[in-house]
Amino acid sequence: MADVRILLISGSTRQGSGNTAALRTVQATAPDGIAAELYDGLAALPAFSPDQDERPPGPAAGLRARIAASDALLFCTPEYAGTLPGSLKNLLDWTVGGGEIYGKPVGWINVAVGGRGTGAEEHLAMVLRYVGAVAVPGACVRVPVPREAVGSDGTVADPQLRAALGAVLTALAEHSGG
Ligand SMILES: Cc1cc2nc3c(=O)[nH]c(=O)nc-3n(C[C@H](O)[C@H](O)[C@H](O)COP(=O)(O)O)c2cc1C
């Protein structure tokens, strides 16, 4: 049976990002049968314009192709000013016209500590609903990752955190056809 392909999308463009580190860790711990790829084009996406929706520029076309080729999407995003970073909303705006997310299983990990990041999580859920994604309950979770848990290699070494992060990928894969 073919691998389940899961695209990992971080909402942070920050060097040393905890959200990206969580997804790198998910990727590093992915079991056989799950191909997890980290999307690294967020910062290069141009601002969405409806004028370009039918013939999107290269980076946006590439994004759509990678989403279309994936069985599921896993997001991990910081909260900026009570909501999603504009860059991640911009990414999602590029998918509205293309429809690639419609019917696709999705999950997200809120890595914010201290019960923070609720606004980002709620708004991500809302936008994903709007584009027709299917949120997988067991893959939409909080796994608080303290800043000091991110190692110099850009991953999380703590075994309990690695297990909790890896479990999200497995839960999402179980609801995604290969
Ligand atoms: C411009 C800006 C706005 C922020 N706004 C919020 C906010 O509204 N709520 C919150 O909980 N954290 C907020 N934060 C904190 C970030 O969510 C937090 O630093 C997060 O860990 C960054 O994720 P990263 O490590 O993946 O870059 C903000 C940070 C920045 C830079």
CSV table of C-alpha atoms in Angstrom, one decimal, residues 9-170:
chain,number,residue,atom,x,y,z
A,9,ILE,CA,2.6,23.6,7.3
A,10,SER,CA,4.1,25.9,9.8
A,11,GLY,CA,2.6,29.4,10.3
A,12,SER,CA,5.9,30.8,11.5
A,13,THR,CA,8.7,32.1,9.3
A,14,ARG,CA,10.9,32.8,12.4
A,15,GLN,CA,14.4,31.2,12.6
A,16,GLY,CA,14.3,28.9,15.7
A,17,SER,CA,10.5,28.8,15.5
A,18,GLY,CA,8.8,26.4,18.1
A,19,ASN,CA,6.0,25.7,15.6
A,20,THR,CA,8.4,24.7,12.8
A,21,ALA,CA,10.5,22.7,15.3
A,22,ALA,CA,7.4,20.8,16.4
A,23,LEU,CA,6.6,19.9,12.7
A,24,ARG,CA,10.3,19.0,12.1
A,25,THR,CA,10.0,16.6,15.1
A,26,VAL,CA,6.8,15.2,13.7
A,27,GLN,CA,8.6,14.6,10.4
A,28,ALA,CA,11.6,13.0,12.1
A,29,THR,CA,9.5,10.6,14.1
A,30,ALA,CA,7.1,9.6,11.3
A,31,PRO,CA,6.7,5.8,11.2
A,32,ASP,CA,7.0,3.7,8.1
A,33,GLY,CA,4.0,4.1,5.9
A,34,ILE,CA,3.7,7.9,6.5
A,35,ALA,CA,5.5,10.3,4.2
A,36,ALA,CA,5.6,13.6,6.0
A,37,GLU,CA,6.9,16.6,4.1
A,38,LEU,CA,7.6,20.0,5.5
A,39,TYR,CA,6.3,22.9,3.4
A,40,ASP,CA,9.0,25.6,3.3
A,41,GLY,CA,7.6,28.1,0.9
A,42,LEU,CA,5.5,30.3,3.2
A,43,ALA,CA,7.8,33.4,3.2
A,44,ALA,CA,8.1,33.3,-0.6
A,45,LEU,CA,4.3,33.3,-1.3
A,46,PRO,CA,3.2,36.5,-3.0
A,47,ALA,CA,0.2,38.4,-1.6
A,48,PHE,CA,-3.0,36.7,-2.8
A,49,SER,CA,-4.8,38.5,-5.6
A,50,PRO,CA,-8.1,37.4,-7.2
A,51,ASP,CA,-6.7,38.6,-10.5
A,52,GLN,CA,-4.1,35.8,-10.4
A,53,ASP,CA,-6.4,33.1,-9.1
A,54,GLU,CA,-6.8,31.3,-12.4
A,55,ARG,CA,-3.1,31.6,-13.4
A,56,PRO,CA,-1.3,31.7,-10.0
A,57,PRO,CA,2.3,32.7,-9.9
A,58,GLY,CA,4.9,29.9,-9.5
A,59,PRO,CA,5.1,29.7,-5.7
A,60,ALA,CA,1.3,29.7,-5.3
A,61,ALA,CA,0.9,27.1,-8.1
A,62,GLY,CA,3.5,25.0,-6.3
A,63,LEU,CA,1.6,25.3,-3.1
A,64,ARG,CA,-1.6,24.2,-4.7
A,65,ALA,CA,0.2,21.2,-6.4
A,66,ARG,CA,1.7,20.1,-3.1
A,67,ILE,CA,-1.6,20.3,-1.3
A,68,ALA,CA,-3.3,18.4,-4.1
A,69,ALA,CA,-0.7,15.7,-4.0
A,70,SER,CA,-1.1,15.2,-0.2
A,71,ASP,CA,-3.6,13.0,1.6
A,72,ALA,CA,-3.8,15.3,4.6
A,73,LEU,CA,-2.4,18.5,6.0
A,74,LEU,CA,-1.0,19.2,9.5
A,75,PHE,CA,-0.7,22.8,10.7
A,76,CYS,CA,1.2,24.3,13.5
A,77,THR,CA,1.0,28.1,13.9
A,78,PRO,CA,1.7,30.8,16.4
A,79,GLU,CA,-0.8,33.4,17.3
A,80,TYR,CA,-0.2,37.0,16.2
A,81,ALA,CA,-2.5,39.7,17.5
A,82,GLY,CA,-5.2,37.3,18.6
A,83,THR,CA,-5.4,35.5,15.3
A,84,LEU,CA,-3.4,33.7,12.5
A,85,PRO,CA,-0.2,35.2,11.2
A,86,GLY,CA,-1.1,37.1,8.0
A,87,SER,CA,1.3,35.0,6.0
A,88,LEU,CA,-0.6,31.8,6.9
A,89,LYS,CA,-3.9,33.4,6.2
A,90,ASN,CA,-2.4,34.5,2.8
A,91,LEU,CA,-1.4,30.9,2.2
A,92,LEU,CA,-5.0,29.7,2.9
A,93,ASP,CA,-6.4,32.5,0.7
A,94,TRP,CA,-4.5,31.0,-2.2
A,95,THR,CA,-6.3,27.7,-1.7
A,96,VAL,CA,-9.9,29.1,-1.8
A,97,GLY,CA,-10.2,29.4,-5.6
A,98,GLY,CA,-8.2,26.2,-6.3
A,99,GLY,CA,-10.3,24.1,-4.0
A,100,GLU,CA,-7.4,21.7,-3.2
A,101,ILE,CA,-8.3,21.5,0.5
A,102,TYR,CA,-11.9,20.7,-0.1
A,103,GLY,CA,-12.7,17.3,1.6
A,104,LYS,CA,-9.1,16.9,2.8
A,105,PRO,CA,-8.4,15.6,6.3
A,106,VAL,CA,-6.6,18.2,8.4
A,107,GLY,CA,-5.2,18.5,11.9
A,108,TRP,CA,-3.3,21.1,13.9
A,109,ILE,CA,-1.1,21.3,16.9
A,110,ASN,CA,-1.2,24.3,19.2
A,111,VAL,CA,2.2,24.4,20.8
A,112,ALA,CA,1.7,27.6,22.8
A,113,VAL,CA,2.3,27.3,26.5
A,114,GLY,CA,0.1,28.5,29.3
A,115,GLY,CA,-3.2,28.1,27.5
A,116,ARG,CA,-2.3,30.7,24.9
A,117,GLY,CA,-2.9,30.6,21.2
A,118,THR,CA,-6.6,30.0,21.4
A,119,GLY,CA,-7.4,32.8,19.0
A,120,ALA,CA,-5.1,31.3,16.3
A,121,GLU,CA,-6.5,27.9,16.9
A,122,GLU,CA,-10.1,29.0,16.6
A,123,HIS,CA,-9.5,31.1,13.5
A,124,LEU,CA,-7.5,28.3,11.8
A,125,ALA,CA,-10.4,26.0,12.4
A,126,MET,CA,-12.8,28.5,11.0
A,127,VAL,CA,-10.9,29.2,7.9
A,128,LEU,CA,-10.2,25.5,7.3
A,129,ARG,CA,-14.0,24.9,7.7
A,130,TYR,CA,-14.6,27.6,5.1
A,131,VAL,CA,-12.3,25.9,2.5
A,132,GLY,CA,-14.1,22.6,3.1
A,133,ALA,CA,-11.4,20.8,5.1
A,134,VAL,CA,-12.3,17.9,7.4
A,135,ALA,CA,-10.9,18.4,10.8
A,136,VAL,CA,-9.8,15.1,12.4
A,137,PRO,CA,-10.7,15.4,16.1
A,138,GLY,CA,-7.7,13.4,17.5
A,139,ALA,CA,-5.3,15.4,15.3
A,140,CYS,CA,-6.5,18.9,16.5
A,141,VAL,CA,-4.7,19.1,19.9
A,142,ARG,CA,-2.6,21.1,22.2
A,143,VAL,CA,1.0,19.9,22.8
A,144,PRO,CA,2.7,22.8,24.7
A,145,VAL,CA,6.3,23.1,23.6
A,146,PRO,CA,8.4,25.4,25.8
A,147,ARG,CA,10.9,27.5,24.0
A,148,GLU,CA,13.8,25.8,25.8
A,149,ALA,CA,12.6,22.4,24.5
A,150,VAL,CA,13.8,23.4,21.0
A,151,GLY,CA,17.3,22.1,20.4
A,152,SER,CA,20.0,23.7,18.3
A,153,ASP,CA,19.2,21.2,15.5
A,154,GLY,CA,15.7,22.7,15.3
A,155,THR,CA,13.9,19.7,16.7
A,156,VAL,CA,12.4,18.7,20.1
A,157,ALA,CA,14.5,16.1,22.0
A,158,ASP,CA,12.2,15.5,25.0
A,159,PRO,CA,10.9,11.9,24.6
A,160,GLN,CA,7.4,12.7,26.0
A,161,LEU,CA,7.0,15.6,23.7
A,162,ARG,CA,8.2,13.6,20.7
A,163,ALA,CA,5.7,10.9,21.5
A,164,ALA,CA,2.9,13.4,21.9
A,165,LEU,CA,3.8,15.1,18.6
A,166,GLY,CA,4.2,11.9,16.8
A,167,ALA,CA,0.8,10.6,18.0
A,168,VAL,CA,-0.9,13.5,16.2
A,169,LEU,CA,0.6,12.5,12.9
A,170,THR,CA,-0.5,8.9,13.4
